[in-house]
XYZ file of C-alpha atoms in Angstrom:
422
model
C -19.619 2.176 -87.406
C -17.097 2.668 -89.252
C -16.235 6.150 -90.924
C -13.241 6.746 -94.388
C -11.551 9.503 -94.344
C -11.058 11.784 -96.141
C -8.848 15.049 -96.032
C -9.790 18.575 -97.479
C -8.579 19.991 -100.116
C -6.592 22.382 -98.191
C -2.803 21.169 -99.534
C -4.719 20.115 -102.664
C -4.091 21.284 -106.506
C -7.466 21.621 -108.356
C -6.990 21.434 -112.224
C -9.761 21.028 -115.141
C -9.299 17.460 -115.218
C -13.369 15.288 -114.943
C -11.514 13.770 -111.558
C -10.941 16.148 -109.308
C -7.297 15.212 -106.870
C -7.401 15.574 -103.242
C -5.595 14.158 -99.516
C -6.472 11.655 -97.406
C -4.995 11.961 -94.335
C -4.811 8.596 -93.041
C -2.249 7.328 -89.487
C 0.634 6.891 -89.599
C 0.386 3.958 -86.848
C -2.835 2.707 -87.802
C -3.154 -1.155 -89.927
C -5.380 1.543 -92.074
C -2.484 3.513 -94.186
C -1.403 0.613 -96.149
C -0.661 2.109 -99.974
C 2.539 4.192 -99.756
C 5.226 4.274 -97.539
C 4.732 7.134 -95.629
C 6.496 10.656 -95.627
C 9.596 10.398 -94.310
C 10.162 13.167 -90.911
C 12.745 14.287 -89.761
C 13.394 14.207 -86.532
C 13.517 17.680 -85.626
C 9.353 17.626 -87.038
C 7.193 19.264 -84.247
C 4.486 15.486 -83.200
C 1.801 17.463 -84.414
C 3.969 17.228 -87.749
C 4.325 13.330 -87.093
C 0.926 12.804 -86.517
C -0.693 13.732 -90.156
C 1.978 12.851 -91.957
C 1.076 10.004 -93.896
C -1.366 10.279 -96.585
C -2.029 9.057 -99.673
C -4.039 9.849 -103.237
C -7.893 8.684 -103.915
C -10.173 10.780 -106.309
C -13.488 12.407 -104.738
C -15.542 10.445 -106.769
C -15.412 7.680 -104.209
C -16.892 10.650 -101.794
C -18.388 13.360 -103.140
C -19.604 16.256 -101.256
C -22.956 16.918 -100.601
C -24.450 18.615 -103.903
C -24.580 23.547 -103.111
C -27.737 24.925 -103.283
C -28.845 26.361 -105.666
C -26.036 29.062 -106.362
C -27.187 32.188 -103.424
C -25.176 35.261 -105.605
C -26.479 38.724 -105.559
C -28.498 41.179 -106.201
C -31.884 39.139 -104.751
C -34.541 40.638 -103.577
C -35.546 40.328 -100.180
C -38.058 37.266 -100.529
C -35.825 35.806 -102.196
C -33.111 35.896 -100.355
C -35.232 34.516 -96.920
C -37.187 31.812 -98.795
C -33.687 30.526 -100.146
C -31.750 30.359 -96.809
C -34.998 27.961 -95.479
C -35.072 26.033 -98.374
C -31.582 25.493 -97.631
C -31.897 25.213 -93.584
C -34.535 22.129 -94.785
C -32.671 20.507 -96.538
C -30.481 20.094 -94.372
C -33.199 18.669 -92.187
C -32.853 21.387 -89.934
C -30.518 20.252 -86.657
C -31.740 21.849 -83.451
C -28.248 20.793 -81.895
C -25.126 21.730 -82.581
C -21.840 22.016 -81.726
C -19.953 25.126 -81.730
C -16.849 26.044 -82.719
C -14.394 26.213 -80.422
C -10.619 26.982 -80.798
C -7.983 24.190 -80.991
C -11.635 22.074 -79.633
C -14.047 20.805 -82.086
C -12.090 19.144 -85.317
C -12.836 16.789 -86.687
C -12.674 13.346 -84.273
C -14.541 15.419 -81.876
C -17.166 16.306 -83.851
C -17.783 12.710 -84.509
C -17.788 11.645 -81.624
C -20.753 13.774 -79.950
C -22.349 12.821 -83.589
C -22.127 9.796 -82.138
C -24.168 10.749 -79.005
C -27.029 13.066 -80.711
C -25.330 16.054 -82.492
C -26.817 17.002 -85.714
C -24.763 19.630 -86.830
C -21.483 20.384 -86.443
C -19.218 25.001 -85.956
C -15.180 23.346 -86.797
C -12.957 25.946 -84.756
C -12.008 28.839 -85.878
C -9.841 29.043 -88.744
C -7.788 32.730 -89.578
C -8.181 33.465 -93.100
C -5.010 35.222 -94.294
C -3.086 32.650 -92.743
C -5.601 30.201 -94.264
C -4.753 31.896 -97.252
C -1.777 31.754 -97.195
C -0.526 28.747 -95.637
C -0.648 25.460 -96.183
C 0.819 23.785 -93.780
C -1.615 25.620 -91.819
C -4.359 24.667 -94.338
C -3.244 20.880 -94.074
C -3.155 21.141 -89.480
C -5.838 22.361 -88.818
C -8.638 21.421 -91.271
C -10.680 18.025 -91.846
C -12.861 16.070 -92.757
C -14.950 13.912 -94.061
C -17.870 12.797 -96.168
C -20.022 11.814 -92.486
C -19.209 15.192 -91.585
C -21.904 16.960 -92.550
C -24.587 19.703 -91.875
C -20.859 21.600 -91.903
C -20.005 25.199 -91.305
C -16.232 26.042 -91.298
C -15.302 28.965 -89.005
C -13.438 32.236 -90.590
C -12.965 34.588 -88.989
C -11.170 38.046 -90.991
C -11.203 41.320 -90.754
C -10.376 41.153 -94.896
C -12.919 41.120 -96.992
C -10.638 40.299 -100.024
C -8.648 37.666 -98.256
C -11.996 36.389 -96.206
C -12.848 35.300 -99.707
C -10.158 33.524 -101.270
C -10.304 31.095 -97.840
C -13.922 30.702 -98.099
C -13.699 29.268 -101.594
C -11.461 26.135 -100.247
C -13.527 25.320 -98.179
C -16.964 26.106 -99.918
C -17.280 22.562 -101.765
C -16.827 20.715 -98.174
C -18.969 22.436 -95.970
C -23.071 23.562 -95.754
C -21.699 27.085 -94.167
C -18.974 28.994 -94.468
C -19.296 31.439 -91.090
C -17.942 34.245 -90.224
C -17.242 34.968 -85.882
C -18.377 37.466 -85.242
C -17.756 36.759 -81.352
C -14.750 36.084 -80.877
C -14.263 38.443 -77.565
C -10.432 36.922 -75.914
C -7.630 39.121 -76.137
C -6.210 38.301 -79.403
C -8.789 38.923 -81.142
C -8.893 42.580 -80.223
C -5.239 42.782 -81.133
C -5.671 40.654 -84.174
C -8.757 43.571 -84.887
C -10.903 40.262 -85.731
C -14.154 38.354 -83.664
C -15.703 40.706 -80.948
C -13.501 43.789 -81.963
C -15.461 44.397 -85.496
C -18.831 45.574 -83.709
C -17.555 48.204 -83.454
C -16.493 48.640 -86.695
C -20.004 48.297 -88.680
C -20.057 48.907 -92.415
C -16.783 46.364 -91.779
C -18.187 43.704 -90.558
C -21.304 44.209 -93.976
C -18.230 44.157 -96.744
C -17.729 40.933 -95.087
C -20.838 39.406 -95.416
C -21.716 41.005 -98.723
C -18.166 39.474 -100.831
C -19.638 36.508 -98.961
C -23.023 35.629 -100.411
C -22.121 37.428 -103.664
C -20.009 35.596 -104.353
C -20.517 31.401 -103.395
C -22.188 29.341 -103.454
C -22.677 27.944 -100.106
C -24.916 30.395 -97.240
C -23.092 32.210 -95.702
C -23.924 31.861 -91.082
C -22.538 34.211 -89.191
C -21.944 33.673 -85.097
C -22.244 37.286 -82.907
C -22.567 38.357 -79.809
C -24.872 41.134 -78.093
C -24.539 44.997 -77.884
C -25.883 46.162 -74.298
C -28.594 48.598 -76.008
C -30.770 45.689 -77.332
C -31.961 47.787 -80.322
C -28.771 48.082 -81.787
C -28.906 44.224 -81.596
C -31.064 44.201 -83.596
C -30.293 47.197 -85.577
C -27.273 44.954 -85.813
C -28.511 41.378 -87.014
C -30.866 42.727 -89.085
C -28.126 44.332 -91.024
C -26.474 41.533 -91.249
C -29.571 39.432 -92.898
C -29.770 42.149 -95.162
C -26.183 41.777 -95.860
C -26.902 38.649 -97.178
C -25.855 36.712 -94.065
C -28.873 33.013 -93.736
C -28.181 32.295 -90.700
C -27.360 33.398 -87.599
C -25.521 32.103 -84.529
C -26.786 34.620 -81.515
C -24.075 34.107 -77.973
C -26.545 35.873 -75.599
C -23.333 37.723 -73.973
C -21.603 40.189 -74.342
C -18.163 40.833 -75.439
C -16.952 41.935 -72.078
C -19.247 38.793 -70.519
C -16.748 35.945 -71.375
C -17.068 33.937 -67.943
C -19.637 31.685 -68.344
C -19.885 30.881 -65.332
C -19.912 34.726 -64.202
C -22.571 35.997 -67.140
C -25.637 34.649 -67.684
C -26.290 34.346 -71.270
C -29.630 36.612 -72.289
C -32.228 33.984 -73.522
C -35.053 37.456 -74.168
C -32.373 38.358 -76.240
C -31.515 36.475 -78.278
C -35.697 35.115 -78.764
C -35.408 39.630 -79.634
C -33.192 38.620 -82.561
C -35.656 35.846 -83.648
C -38.418 37.986 -83.394
C -36.713 40.473 -85.686
C -35.287 38.532 -88.224
C -36.399 36.364 -90.999
C -33.660 33.751 -91.964
C -33.029 30.891 -89.290
C -31.433 31.095 -85.790
C -29.363 29.725 -83.573
C -28.677 30.453 -80.006
C -25.979 30.139 -77.228
C -25.195 30.498 -73.716
C -26.126 28.170 -70.539
C -25.906 24.551 -72.068
C -25.350 22.551 -69.343
C -27.416 19.032 -69.705
C -30.063 18.378 -72.165
C -33.419 19.917 -69.903
C -31.330 23.833 -70.450
C -31.718 22.463 -74.159
C -35.595 22.347 -74.371
C -35.876 25.334 -71.813
C -33.718 27.179 -74.816
C -36.006 26.582 -77.577
C -38.935 26.899 -76.430
C -37.667 30.575 -74.253
C -36.324 31.878 -77.058
C -38.206 29.959 -79.846
C -34.826 29.591 -81.606
C -33.601 27.591 -84.272
C -31.339 25.036 -82.808
C -29.169 25.583 -79.769
C -25.093 25.463 -79.938
C -22.926 23.719 -77.143
C -19.101 24.802 -75.802
C -17.915 24.104 -72.870
C -20.373 21.997 -71.510
C -19.636 19.585 -74.476
C -16.491 18.660 -73.744
C -17.150 17.840 -70.463
C -19.445 15.416 -72.059
C -19.435 14.768 -74.829
C -22.666 12.609 -74.724
C -24.870 15.932 -73.066
C -27.656 16.252 -76.559
C -27.931 12.147 -75.945
C -29.653 12.969 -72.779
C -26.127 12.229 -70.987
C -25.032 15.118 -68.050
C -22.386 15.510 -64.704
C -24.197 15.119 -61.746
C -22.034 18.521 -61.882
C -23.505 20.085 -64.498
C -27.377 17.743 -63.268
C -29.622 19.317 -61.363
C -31.590 15.609 -60.132
C -30.500 13.874 -57.075
C -28.461 10.809 -57.265
C -31.529 8.424 -56.016
C -33.209 10.109 -59.439
C -31.517 9.878 -62.321
C -30.444 6.176 -64.768
C -27.504 5.599 -66.421
C -28.727 1.782 -67.921
C -25.712 1.467 -70.407
C -23.013 2.745 -67.350
C -21.387 5.664 -69.624
C -18.346 7.443 -68.714
C -16.342 9.972 -69.591
C -13.335 7.802 -69.131
C -15.936 5.684 -72.209
C -16.062 9.098 -73.844
C -11.595 8.663 -74.062
C -11.408 6.214 -75.423
C -13.956 6.118 -77.559
C -12.172 9.870 -79.049
C -9.176 8.390 -79.200
C -10.375 5.782 -81.586
C -11.648 8.010 -83.664
C -8.007 10.317 -83.274
C -6.430 6.738 -84.311
C -8.640 7.423 -87.307
C -8.568 11.073 -88.324
C -5.709 12.594 -86.651
C -5.457 15.601 -85.322
C -2.594 17.889 -83.690
C -1.677 16.231 -79.861
C -1.789 19.597 -78.731
C -5.974 18.805 -79.662
C -5.839 15.559 -78.029
C -4.126 16.954 -74.796
C -6.249 19.203 -74.235
C -9.843 17.138 -74.476
C -8.100 13.929 -71.875
C -8.207 16.389 -69.860
C -11.398 18.036 -70.336
C -13.474 15.330 -70.259
C -11.489 13.554 -67.365
C -11.249 16.720 -65.183
C -13.245 14.900 -62.454
C -11.587 11.609 -62.919
C -8.226 13.847 -62.725
C -9.665 15.307 -59.135
C -9.914 12.113 -57.429
C -6.901 11.184 -58.523
C -4.117 14.248 -59.194
C -1.069 12.159 -59.542
C -2.424 10.396 -63.330
C -2.754 14.003 -63.771
C 0.329 15.266 -62.822
C 1.699 12.063 -65.044
C -0.071 13.065 -68.391
C 1.312 17.302 -68.127
C 4.855 14.887 -67.675
C 4.737 13.276 -70.747
C 6.483 15.949 -73.333
C 5.310 13.874 -76.143
C 2.592 11.503 -76.139
C 1.065 7.935 -78.063
C -1.551 6.329 -78.668
C -0.960 3.648 -76.535
C 0.607 6.017 -73.031
C -2.918 7.849 -73.184
C -5.246 4.104 -73.334
C -3.120 2.831 -71.057
C -4.119 5.939 -68.615
C -7.453 5.394 -68.911
C -7.242 1.800 -68.025
C -5.452 2.047 -64.959
C -7.725 5.885 -63.858
C -10.065 2.757 -64.914
C -9.170 0.364 -62.504
C -7.806 2.857 -59.331
C -11.877 3.008 -59.500
C -13.697 6.653 -57.561
C -14.780 8.077 -61.364
C -18.282 9.679 -61.979
C -19.989 8.086 -64.069
C -22.401 10.195 -66.845
C -27.069 9.996 -66.320
C -28.642 9.498 -68.483
C -32.159 11.466 -67.112
C -32.473 13.162 -69.928
C -33.438 10.536 -72.321
C -36.202 10.035 -71.852
C -36.526 14.130 -73.030
C -35.357 13.347 -76.001
C -37.628 11.108 -76.627
C -41.024 12.920 -75.359
């Protein structure tokens, strides 16, 4: 299936003319890059810029964004806010399987790969609202989309309501939710005063949500972590709902529980949030394969499930495939009728990257994640990859061919397909 690339309106000038102009991103080394010659690249330029350097202009009428929902603006009664939240969610098809936001790892090519294998909606990587508002290069490099990339959540971290609104207004015609990151637990979030560390300043969080919900046409969603005390978590969720949040994604760990392998997500807390609020709720945590997806939905009664780390290793998770590392089946119980493995997924991902260029650091990261099992068997190939200061698609395709010729790769197992059918 071929997709027509649409570059998001991030570096664009929008005027009052009936037809808005935008930049359509093409790969400068691909045969698709017809039209005007590529923008000249200086030798000292970053290779990521070289990958994303050639543009041509197209009209939005070629591939218009999906129509926005009825204006969300406040003041609205509580019942009307809830009604609109559900109407929008159902209009999107009430997706159950979602790609979680991952810094540098949920970019357009990866989202499209996951969508091919069962993901029904996806989040962008976390974008820094202030840098996004101020820096055209950042906007151009860090966020791309296309008309098939829907439903789409665009996620920002922020601690200033006005700055957040400025960033959100740029992307709202090209997404289905503007999401506020209230769950990042990393040190950089502590230093920048955003993510989960805003949980110490609930009035600021409330002002962020209210600012967006009263000024955007597209609904506002929030991704949160839980408090150690359940009642604090429930009060937090209700506050967000009252402030105008239309969808809540709940990661069932506290901000201090950063290691997902060490700390199990608290599905009981997610269920309690679902029972306490009236808006759609998504569950995040402990998702390794499709049995986990169904167990989580049944346990929490959530309206959908997010997966992050497991998708990085296995983007076909939502299609029912699992790795043996994450599988609870014995080898003689599993099926792999199509012979799919992670090397095949890497090839598909690389082809999508040629169609939808993204920075090389993202490509390198995904190759390492998807081929981790193979590299443990053939560590010298991993060392060759690490030694490449500058990558090319030709070199990466050749590396995958060498891995397949060396053999010993680990297939993906498809027993979960029956669970989907059921």
